[in-house]
Coordinates of C-alpha atoms in Angstrom, one line a residue:
Chain Z
M1 CA 88.7 133.9 133.8
E2 CA 91.5 132.7 136.0
E3 CA 89.1 130.8 138.3
P4 CA 88.6 127.1 137.6
L5 CA 85.4 126.4 135.7
A6 CA 83.3 124.2 137.9
S7 CA 81.0 123.4 135.1
S8 CA 81.3 119.8 133.9
S9 CA 80.4 120.9 130.4
A10 CA 83.8 122.3 129.8
I11 CA 85.3 120.0 127.2
L12 CA 88.6 122.0 126.9
D13 CA 90.4 123.6 129.8
A14 CA 93.8 125.1 128.9
R15 CA 95.6 127.0 131.6
D16 CA 98.6 129.3 131.3
V17 CA 100.1 127.4 128.5
H18 CA 103.7 128.4 127.7
K19 CA 105.7 127.2 124.6
R20 CA 109.1 128.1 123.6
F21 CA 111.0 127.3 120.3
G22 CA 114.6 127.9 121.3
H23 CA 114.7 131.4 122.7
N24 CA 111.5 132.4 121.0
E25 CA 108.6 132.2 123.4
V26 CA 105.6 131.5 121.1
L27 CA 103.0 131.1 123.8
R28 CA 103.3 133.3 126.8
G29 CA 100.5 132.0 129.1
V30 CA 97.4 131.1 127.1
S31 CA 94.2 130.1 128.9
L32 CA 91.1 129.0 127.2
Q33 CA 87.9 127.2 128.2
V34 CA 85.6 125.7 125.7
Q35 CA 82.2 124.3 126.5
R36 CA 80.7 121.2 124.9
G37 CA 79.0 122.1 121.6
E38 CA 80.7 125.5 121.4
V39 CA 82.3 126.8 118.3
V40 CA 85.4 129.0 119.0
C41 CA 87.3 130.8 116.3
I42 CA 90.8 131.9 117.0
I43 CA 92.0 134.9 114.9
G44 CA 95.1 137.0 115.0
P45 CA 98.1 138.0 112.9
S46 CA 100.5 135.4 111.7
G47 CA 103.1 134.6 114.3
S48 CA 100.7 135.3 117.1
G49 CA 100.9 131.6 118.2
K50 CA 97.4 130.5 117.3
T51 CA 98.5 127.5 115.2
T52 CA 101.0 126.5 117.8
F53 CA 98.4 126.7 120.5
L54 CA 96.0 124.5 118.5
R55 CA 98.8 121.9 117.9
C56 CA 99.5 121.8 121.7
L57 CA 95.9 120.9 122.3
N58 CA 96.4 117.4 120.8
H59 CA 100.1 117.2 121.9
L60 CA 101.5 117.6 118.4
E61 CA 103.7 120.1 120.2
R62 CA 105.0 119.7 123.7
I63 CA 104.3 122.5 126.1
D64 CA 106.9 124.0 128.5
S65 CA 104.5 124.8 131.3
G66 CA 100.8 125.1 132.0
R67 CA 98.2 122.3 131.6
I68 CA 95.7 121.3 129.0
E69 CA 92.7 119.2 129.9
V70 CA 90.2 117.7 127.5
D71 CA 87.1 116.2 129.0
G72 CA 88.8 116.3 132.4
K73 CA 91.9 114.4 131.4
M74 CA 95.3 116.1 131.1
I75 CA 96.7 116.0 127.6
G76 CA 100.2 114.6 127.0
Y77 CA 101.3 114.7 130.6
R78 CA 100.5 113.3 134.1
D79 CA 101.1 114.9 137.5
C80 CA 104.1 113.7 139.4
P81 CA 104.1 113.4 143.2
N82 CA 106.8 116.2 143.4
G83 CA 104.5 118.6 141.6
T84 CA 106.1 118.4 138.1
L85 CA 104.6 117.1 135.0
A86 CA 105.9 114.0 133.2
E87 CA 105.1 113.2 129.6
L88 CA 102.7 110.3 129.0
P89 CA 103.8 107.2 127.2
A90 CA 103.3 107.3 123.5
K91 CA 100.5 104.8 123.5
E92 CA 98.6 106.9 125.9
V93 CA 99.1 110.1 124.0
A94 CA 98.0 108.2 120.8
R95 CA 94.8 107.2 122.6
Q96 CA 94.1 110.8 123.6
R97 CA 94.7 112.0 120.1
A98 CA 92.3 109.5 118.7
E99 CA 89.5 111.4 120.4
I100 CA 90.5 114.8 119.1
G101 CA 90.0 115.5 115.4
F102 CA 92.6 117.7 113.7
V103 CA 92.2 119.2 110.2
F104 CA 95.4 120.5 108.7
Q105 CA 95.9 123.5 106.5
R106 CA 97.5 121.3 103.9
F107 CA 95.0 118.4 104.2
N108 CA 97.7 115.8 104.6
L109 CA 95.6 113.1 103.0
W110 CA 97.6 109.9 102.5
P111 CA 98.3 109.8 98.7
H112 CA 98.7 106.0 98.5
M113 CA 95.1 105.4 99.6
T114 CA 91.7 106.3 98.1
A115 CA 89.3 108.7 99.8
L116 CA 87.5 105.8 101.4
E117 CA 90.7 104.1 102.6
N118 CA 91.9 107.4 104.1
I119 CA 88.8 107.5 106.2
I120 CA 88.7 103.8 107.3
E121 CA 92.4 103.6 108.0
A122 CA 92.3 104.8 111.7
P123 CA 89.0 103.1 112.6
V124 CA 90.3 99.8 111.3
H125 CA 94.0 100.0 112.3
V126 CA 93.8 102.2 115.5
R127 CA 90.4 101.2 116.9
G128 CA 90.3 97.7 115.5
E129 CA 86.9 98.1 114.0
R130 CA 85.7 95.6 111.5
E131 CA 86.4 96.8 108.0
R132 CA 82.8 96.3 106.9
D133 CA 81.5 98.6 109.7
A134 CA 84.2 101.2 109.1
V135 CA 83.3 101.3 105.4
A136 CA 79.6 101.8 106.2
V137 CA 80.5 104.7 108.5
A138 CA 82.9 106.1 105.9
E139 CA 80.3 106.1 103.2
R140 CA 77.9 108.0 105.4
L141 CA 80.7 110.5 106.1
L142 CA 81.5 110.9 102.5
A143 CA 77.9 111.6 101.8
R144 CA 77.8 114.1 104.6
V145 CA 80.7 116.1 103.0
G146 CA 79.1 115.7 99.6
L147 CA 81.6 113.3 98.1
Q148 CA 79.9 109.9 97.9
D149 CA 80.9 109.6 94.3
K150 CA 84.6 110.1 95.1
R151 CA 85.1 107.1 97.4
D152 CA 87.5 105.3 95.1
A153 CA 89.4 108.4 94.0
Y154 CA 93.0 109.0 95.0
P155 CA 93.8 112.4 96.6
S156 CA 95.8 113.4 93.5
K157 CA 92.6 113.2 91.5
L158 CA 90.7 115.6 93.9
S159 CA 90.6 119.3 94.1
G160 CA 91.9 121.1 97.2
G161 CA 88.4 121.6 98.5
Q162 CA 87.5 118.0 97.9
Q163 CA 90.7 116.8 99.6
Q164 CA 90.0 119.0 102.6
R165 CA 86.4 117.6 102.9
V166 CA 87.8 114.0 102.8
A167 CA 90.3 115.1 105.5
I168 CA 87.4 116.4 107.6
A169 CA 85.6 113.0 107.1
R170 CA 88.8 111.2 108.1
A171 CA 88.9 113.1 111.4
L172 CA 85.2 112.5 112.0
A173 CA 85.5 108.8 111.4
M174 CA 87.1 108.6 114.9
R175 CA 84.0 110.2 116.5
P176 CA 86.0 112.9 118.1
K177 CA 84.8 114.8 121.1
L178 CA 86.4 117.9 119.8
M179 CA 87.5 119.1 116.3
L180 CA 90.5 121.4 115.7
F181 CA 90.8 123.2 112.4
D182 CA 94.1 124.7 111.6
E183 CA 93.5 127.3 108.9
A184 CA 91.5 124.7 107.0
T185 CA 90.8 126.9 104.1
S186 CA 94.0 128.9 103.8
A187 CA 95.6 126.6 101.2
L188 CA 92.6 126.5 99.0
D189 CA 91.7 128.1 95.7
P190 CA 89.1 130.9 96.4
E191 CA 86.4 129.0 94.5
T192 CA 86.7 125.9 96.8
V193 CA 86.9 127.8 100.1
G194 CA 83.1 128.0 100.3
E195 CA 82.4 124.3 100.0
V196 CA 84.7 123.6 102.9
L197 CA 83.3 126.4 105.1
A198 CA 79.8 125.0 104.3
V199 CA 80.8 121.6 105.6
M200 CA 82.3 123.2 108.7
A201 CA 79.2 125.3 109.3
E202 CA 77.0 122.3 109.0
L203 CA 79.2 120.4 111.6
A204 CA 78.9 123.4 113.9
A205 CA 75.1 123.4 113.5
D206 CA 75.0 119.7 114.3
G207 CA 76.5 120.5 117.7
M208 CA 80.1 119.5 117.2
T209 CA 82.6 121.2 119.5
M210 CA 85.0 123.1 117.3
I211 CA 88.1 125.2 117.7
C212 CA 89.0 126.9 114.4
V213 CA 92.1 128.9 113.8
T214 CA 90.9 130.9 110.8
H215 CA 91.2 134.1 108.7
E216 CA 87.7 133.7 107.5
M217 CA 85.9 136.5 109.4
G218 CA 82.6 135.7 107.6
F219 CA 82.7 132.2 109.0
A220 CA 83.7 133.5 112.4
R221 CA 80.8 135.9 112.4
E222 CA 78.3 133.4 111.2
A223 CA 79.2 130.1 112.9
A224 CA 81.2 131.0 116.0
N225 CA 79.8 131.3 119.5
R226 CA 82.9 133.1 120.5
V227 CA 85.8 134.8 118.8
V228 CA 89.3 134.8 120.4
M229 CA 91.9 137.3 119.4
M230 CA 95.6 136.2 119.8
D231 CA 98.6 138.4 119.5
Q232 CA 102.2 137.8 120.4
G233 CA 101.6 134.6 122.3
V234 CA 98.7 135.7 124.5
I235 CA 94.9 136.0 124.2
L236 CA 94.2 139.7 123.8
E237 CA 90.4 139.5 124.1
E238 CA 87.5 137.3 123.4
G239 CA 83.8 137.6 123.1
P240 CA 80.7 136.7 121.1
P241 CA 81.1 137.6 117.4
Q242 CA 78.5 140.4 117.2
H243 CA 80.1 142.2 120.0
F244 CA 83.7 141.3 119.0
F245 CA 83.4 142.5 115.4
T246 CA 81.5 145.8 116.1
N247 CA 83.0 146.9 119.3
P248 CA 86.4 145.4 120.2
T249 CA 88.0 146.7 123.4
H250 CA 91.6 146.5 122.3
E251 CA 93.3 148.9 120.0
R252 CA 95.4 146.1 118.6
T253 CA 92.2 144.1 117.8
R254 CA 90.7 147.2 116.1
Q255 CA 93.9 147.6 114.0
F256 CA 93.9 143.9 113.0
L257 CA 90.2 143.9 112.1
S258 CA 90.4 147.1 110.1
K259 CA 93.2 145.5 108.0
I260 CA 91.3 142.3 107.1
L261 CA 87.7 143.3 107.1
Chain P
M1 CA 155.3 92.9 68.2
V2 CA 151.8 92.8 66.9
P3 CA 149.4 92.5 69.8
A4 CA 147.1 89.6 69.4
I5 CA 144.2 88.1 71.2
N6 CA 145.2 84.9 72.8
A7 CA 142.5 82.7 74.0
D8 CA 141.5 79.1 73.6
W9 CA 137.9 79.9 72.6
S10 CA 136.8 76.2 72.9
I11 CA 137.4 76.3 76.6
V12 CA 135.5 79.6 77.0
A13 CA 132.6 78.2 74.9
E14 CA 132.6 75.0 77.0
R15 CA 132.4 77.0 80.3
I16 CA 129.6 79.1 78.9
F17 CA 127.5 76.6 77.0
S18 CA 128.1 73.3 78.8
P19 CA 129.4 74.0 82.3
D20 CA 129.6 71.1 84.7
A21 CA 127.4 70.3 87.6
I22 CA 129.9 71.8 90.0
F23 CA 129.7 75.1 88.2
W24 CA 125.9 75.1 88.5
R25 CA 126.2 74.5 92.2
A26 CA 128.6 77.4 92.5
L27 CA 126.2 79.7 90.5
A28 CA 123.4 78.6 92.9
T29 CA 125.6 79.4 95.8
T30 CA 126.4 82.9 94.4
V31 CA 122.7 83.7 93.8
T32 CA 121.6 82.3 97.1
I33 CA 124.2 84.2 99.2
A34 CA 123.4 87.4 97.2
V35 CA 119.7 87.2 97.9
V36 CA 120.0 86.2 101.5
A37 CA 122.6 88.8 102.2
Q38 CA 120.5 91.5 100.4
V39 CA 117.4 90.7 102.3
A40 CA 119.2 90.6 105.6
G41 CA 121.0 93.9 104.6
V42 CA 117.7 95.6 103.9
L43 CA 116.3 94.6 107.3
L44 CA 119.5 95.7 109.0
G45 CA 119.4 98.9 107.1
L46 CA 115.8 99.5 108.1
L47 CA 116.7 98.9 111.7
S48 CA 119.7 101.3 111.4
A49 CA 117.7 104.0 109.6
L50 CA 115.0 103.9 112.2
A51 CA 117.6 104.0 114.9
G52 CA 119.2 107.0 113.2
L53 CA 115.9 108.9 113.3
S54 CA 115.4 108.0 117.0
R55 CA 114.7 110.7 119.6
F56 CA 117.4 109.2 121.9
W57 CA 120.9 110.3 121.0
P58 CA 122.7 107.1 122.2
I59 CA 120.6 105.1 119.7
R60 CA 121.3 107.6 117.0
A61 CA 125.0 107.6 117.8
L62 CA 125.1 103.8 117.6
A63 CA 123.5 103.8 114.2
A64 CA 125.9 106.6 113.0
A65 CA 128.9 104.6 114.3
Y66 CA 127.7 101.5 112.5
V67 CA 127.4 103.3 109.2
L68 CA 130.7 105.2 109.7
V69 CA 132.8 102.1 110.5
I70 CA 131.2 99.8 107.9
R71 CA 131.3 102.3 105.0
G72 CA 134.8 103.4 106.0
T73 CA 136.5 100.1 105.9
P74 CA 137.1 97.6 103.0
L75 CA 134.5 94.9 102.5
I76 CA 137.3 92.2 102.2
V77 CA 138.6 93.2 105.7
Q78 CA 135.1 92.9 107.1
I79 CA 134.7 89.5 105.5
F80 CA 138.0 88.3 107.0
F81 CA 137.3 89.8 110.4
V82 CA 134.0 88.0 110.6
F83 CA 135.2 84.6 109.4
Y84 CA 138.6 84.5 111.2
G85 CA 138.3 87.1 113.9
V86 CA 134.8 87.1 115.5
N87 CA 135.2 83.9 117.5
L88 CA 138.4 85.2 119.1
F89 CA 137.1 88.7 119.3
L90 CA 134.0 87.7 121.3
G91 CA 135.9 84.9 123.2
L92 CA 133.1 82.5 122.5
P93 CA 133.3 79.0 124.1
F94 CA 132.0 77.5 120.8
N95 CA 132.8 78.1 117.1
L96 CA 130.3 80.5 115.6
F97 CA 131.2 79.3 112.1
P98 CA 132.1 75.6 112.2
R99 CA 133.3 73.8 109.1
E100 CA 129.8 72.7 108.3
V101 CA 126.3 73.4 109.6
E102 CA 123.2 71.5 109.1
I103 CA 120.3 73.8 108.4
L104 CA 116.9 72.4 107.3
G105 CA 118.6 69.2 106.0
L106 CA 121.2 71.1 104.0
T107 CA 124.9 71.0 104.8
I108 CA 126.2 74.5 104.6
P109 CA 129.9 75.4 105.1
G110 CA 130.5 77.8 108.0
A111 CA 132.5 80.0 105.6
A112 CA 129.4 80.6 103.5
I113 CA 127.5 81.6 106.6
A114 CA 130.3 83.9 107.8
G115 CA 130.5 85.4 104.4
T116 CA 126.7 86.0 104.1
V117 CA 126.8 87.6 107.6
A118 CA 129.6 89.9 106.5
L119 CA 127.9 90.9 103.3
A120 CA 124.7 91.5 105.1
I121 CA 126.3 93.7 107.7
N122 CA 128.1 95.6 105.0
E123 CA 125.0 96.0 102.9
G124 CA 123.0 97.2 106.0
A125 CA 125.2 100.2 106.3
Y126 CA 124.6 101.3 102.8
M127 CA 120.9 100.5 102.9
S128 CA 120.6 102.4 106.1
E129 CA 121.5 105.7 104.3
I130 CA 119.2 104.8 101.4
I131 CA 116.2 104.1 103.6
R132 CA 116.8 107.1 105.8
A133 CA 116.8 109.3 102.8
G134 CA 113.6 107.6 101.6
I135 CA 111.8 108.2 105.0
Q136 CA 113.0 111.8 105.0
S137 CA 111.6 112.4 101.5
V138 CA 108.1 111.8 102.8
D139 CA 106.4 115.1 103.8
P140 CA 106.3 115.3 107.7
G141 CA 102.6 116.3 107.4
Q142 CA 101.9 112.6 106.5
M143 CA 103.3 111.5 109.9
E144 CA 101.4 114.3 111.7
A145 CA 98.2 113.3 110.1
A146 CA 98.7 109.7 111.2
L147 CA 99.5 110.8 114.7
S148 CA 96.5 113.1 114.8
V149 CA 94.1 110.1 114.3
G150 CA 95.7 108.2 117.1
M151 CA 98.3 106.1 115.4
T152 CA 101.5 105.4 117.3
R153 CA 104.8 106.3 115.5
P154 CA 105.6 102.6 114.7
L155 CA 102.2 102.0 113.2
A156 CA 102.3 105.3 111.3
M157 CA 105.8 104.4 110.0
R158 CA 104.5 101.0 108.7
R159 CA 101.2 102.1 107.3
I160 CA 101.8 105.6 106.1
V161 CA 105.5 106.6 105.8
L162 CA 107.3 103.5 104.6
P163 CA 104.9 102.7 101.7
Q164 CA 105.6 106.1 100.4
A165 CA 109.3 106.0 101.1
A166 CA 109.5 102.8 99.1
R167 CA 109.1 104.8 95.9
V168 CA 112.4 106.6 96.7
I169 CA 114.1 103.5 98.1
V170 CA 113.5 101.0 95.4
P171 CA 115.7 102.3 92.6
P172 CA 118.9 102.6 94.6
L173 CA 118.0 99.2 96.3
G174 CA 118.2 97.7 92.8
N175 CA 121.6 99.1 92.2
E176 CA 122.8 97.8 95.6
F177 CA 121.7 94.3 94.6
N178 CA 123.6 94.6 91.4
G179 CA 126.7 95.3 93.5
M180 CA 125.9 92.5 95.9
I181 CA 125.9 89.9 93.1
K182 CA 129.5 90.9 92.2
N183 CA 130.7 91.3 95.8
T184 CA 129.9 87.7 96.6
S185 CA 133.0 86.9 94.6
L186 CA 135.1 88.2 97.5
L187 CA 133.9 85.2 99.5
A188 CA 136.3 83.0 97.4
F189 CA 139.0 84.4 99.7
I190 CA 137.6 82.6 102.7
G191 CA 137.0 79.4 100.7
V192 CA 133.3 79.7 99.8
Y193 CA 132.8 77.6 96.7
E194 CA 130.9 80.2 94.6
M195 CA 131.4 81.1 90.9
F196 CA 134.7 82.9 91.3
F197 CA 136.1 80.2 93.5
D198 CA 135.2 77.7 90.8
A199 CA 137.0 79.8 88.2
E200 CA 140.0 80.0 90.5
V201 CA 140.1 76.2 90.9
H202 CA 140.2 75.7 87.1
Y203 CA 142.8 78.4 86.6
S204 CA 145.1 77.0 89.3
T205 CA 145.0 73.5 87.7
T206 CA 145.3 74.7 84.1
F207 CA 147.1 78.0 84.3
K208 CA 144.7 79.4 81.7
P209 CA 143.5 82.7 83.4
V210 CA 142.2 84.2 80.2
E211 CA 139.6 81.5 79.4
Y212 CA 138.3 80.8 82.9
F213 CA 138.1 84.4 84.1
L214 CA 136.6 85.5 80.8
A215 CA 133.9 82.8 81.2
V216 CA 133.1 83.6 84.8
A217 CA 132.9 87.3 83.9
F218 CA 130.4 86.4 81.3
W219 CA 128.3 84.6 84.0
Y220 CA 128.4 87.5 86.3
L221 CA 127.2 89.7 83.4
V222 CA 124.4 87.3 82.7
L223 CA 123.2 87.5 86.4
T224 CA 123.5 91.3 86.6
T225 CA 121.8 91.7 83.2
I226 CA 118.9 89.5 84.3
W227 CA 118.6 91.6 87.4
T228 CA 118.8 94.9 85.5
L229 CA 115.8 93.7 83.4
I230 CA 113.9 92.8 86.5
Q231 CA 114.8 96.2 88.1
M232 CA 113.6 98.1 85.0
Q233 CA 110.3 96.3 85.3
I234 CA 110.0 97.3 89.0
E235 CA 111.0 100.9 88.3
R236 CA 108.7 101.2 85.4
R237 CA 105.8 100.3 87.7
L238 CA 107.0 102.9 90.2
N239 CA 107.5 105.6 87.6
P240 CA 105.2 108.7 88.0
A241 CA 104.9 108.9 84.2
E242 CA 102.8 105.7 84.5
E243 CA 100.1 107.6 86.3
T244 CA 97.6 106.6 83.6
R245 CA 95.5 103.8 84.9
E246 CA 93.2 104.3 87.8
G247 CA 95.1 105.0 90.9
G248 CA 98.3 105.2 89.1
V249 CA 101.6 105.0 90.9
M250 CA 100.2 105.3 94.4
A251 CA 97.9 102.3 93.9
R252 CA 101.1 100.3 93.0
V253 CA 103.0 101.7 96.0
R254 CA 100.2 100.6 98.1
R255 CA 100.7 97.0 97.0
L256 CA 104.1 97.3 98.6
Q257 CA 102.4 98.2 101.8
W258 CA 103.0 96.2 104.8
G259 CA 100.0 94.6 106.5
R260 CA 96.6 93.8 105.1
A261 CA 95.4 95.3 101.9
H262 CA 91.9 96.5 101.7

């Protein structure tokens, strides 16, 4: 696990990531490699650092040490000749983030824009795509998440599940190499959880590389290639779902699974 | 002694219903200075608010000092300092506010420019706090979502945060402009021929303070009332209770958005 993965198909390579908030060390050396097309679900009790780790992957959080590479490029930092890391200029970080989709627990759609405008905003204003082209792509994405009839609706007129599906379409509009889902269904009413999970499962089936922090064990079991258990800022164990859910090695994992399954 | 109202109402009526051309010029000066100073004040306030939210402490400290000093000293002192003091203070080899300046074919007295600058600087400090509060009222998740799709902070501020902050900023901004209209009267003390100066001129030649100051008070009331009506219109459009038509309030907020509309 500690050895560098020679394989060029690793889209994410995080090594020994440490993150502190004040005196509280939230990540205490997290390493994770994800292959292209793989779906990884990160589970664990709240406070285990899984959301923080996900936010480090697109540099929404700075890290204190370690390194994170996406597609061979270090995220957020560059190597200095003296062996330390220096933060990249904001423009460079923005360019990196544009290639990593992020779906928030609380959707964070922009309320002053319609569903369609939410989706074309970044392609037009970040990538400089022509509006006509961006609209065509956005309409396809809306159809893909089953909301073609909601293109002109404002977020306040959409249910939580619909908002989250628009948020997924908004992230996909940038054609990301990698999609990060931060408890994408935790803020939803139970009856709309399914529609969002269905969209995520479809994405997974289409070959999108996904890292999902989730409490949805059903989804992890069905859609994930690998399940990662985090606890107290470290990865406790990982493995394919069938093995992971039936025969976890760690006592802590067993306890956690027994509580939520 | 029975108190009585002593006023020559014919003078008051004349000043209200048929003022001379000089008065209309003075009124135009008042309105122009108020508008220019307010616009400049909003821009200064925006700059200061953004500086106040900067990651770099010296920039934050600079913004904080500006707000502290300006809000903590009298406006009239600031006006006098700018008009009489700045040239000496900065040791400039030329006069920043000469008697008259030609701008776009107009002859503008230096005092009016100095006064407008002072009012704008003063207004900027108050707007800074209003705009900062507006920006901070927007859910941080909005900025994060913008960053996550590859926006830089300035772009996200312009496209995502400020249009939403506008909703919180506009009502107090309206009140500020109301105050600005009245504050322009202080410029009479550095010799700007605006409405109050005009009243003063008449008073000093006739010694009839009641009539001329009543009349000029009426005109300030007219200006602020007109503005209040405009402000009510704007606020009605931004009122969440108006969320009836398609898109509701956010569609209207969007029209305030900087940059191209879709």
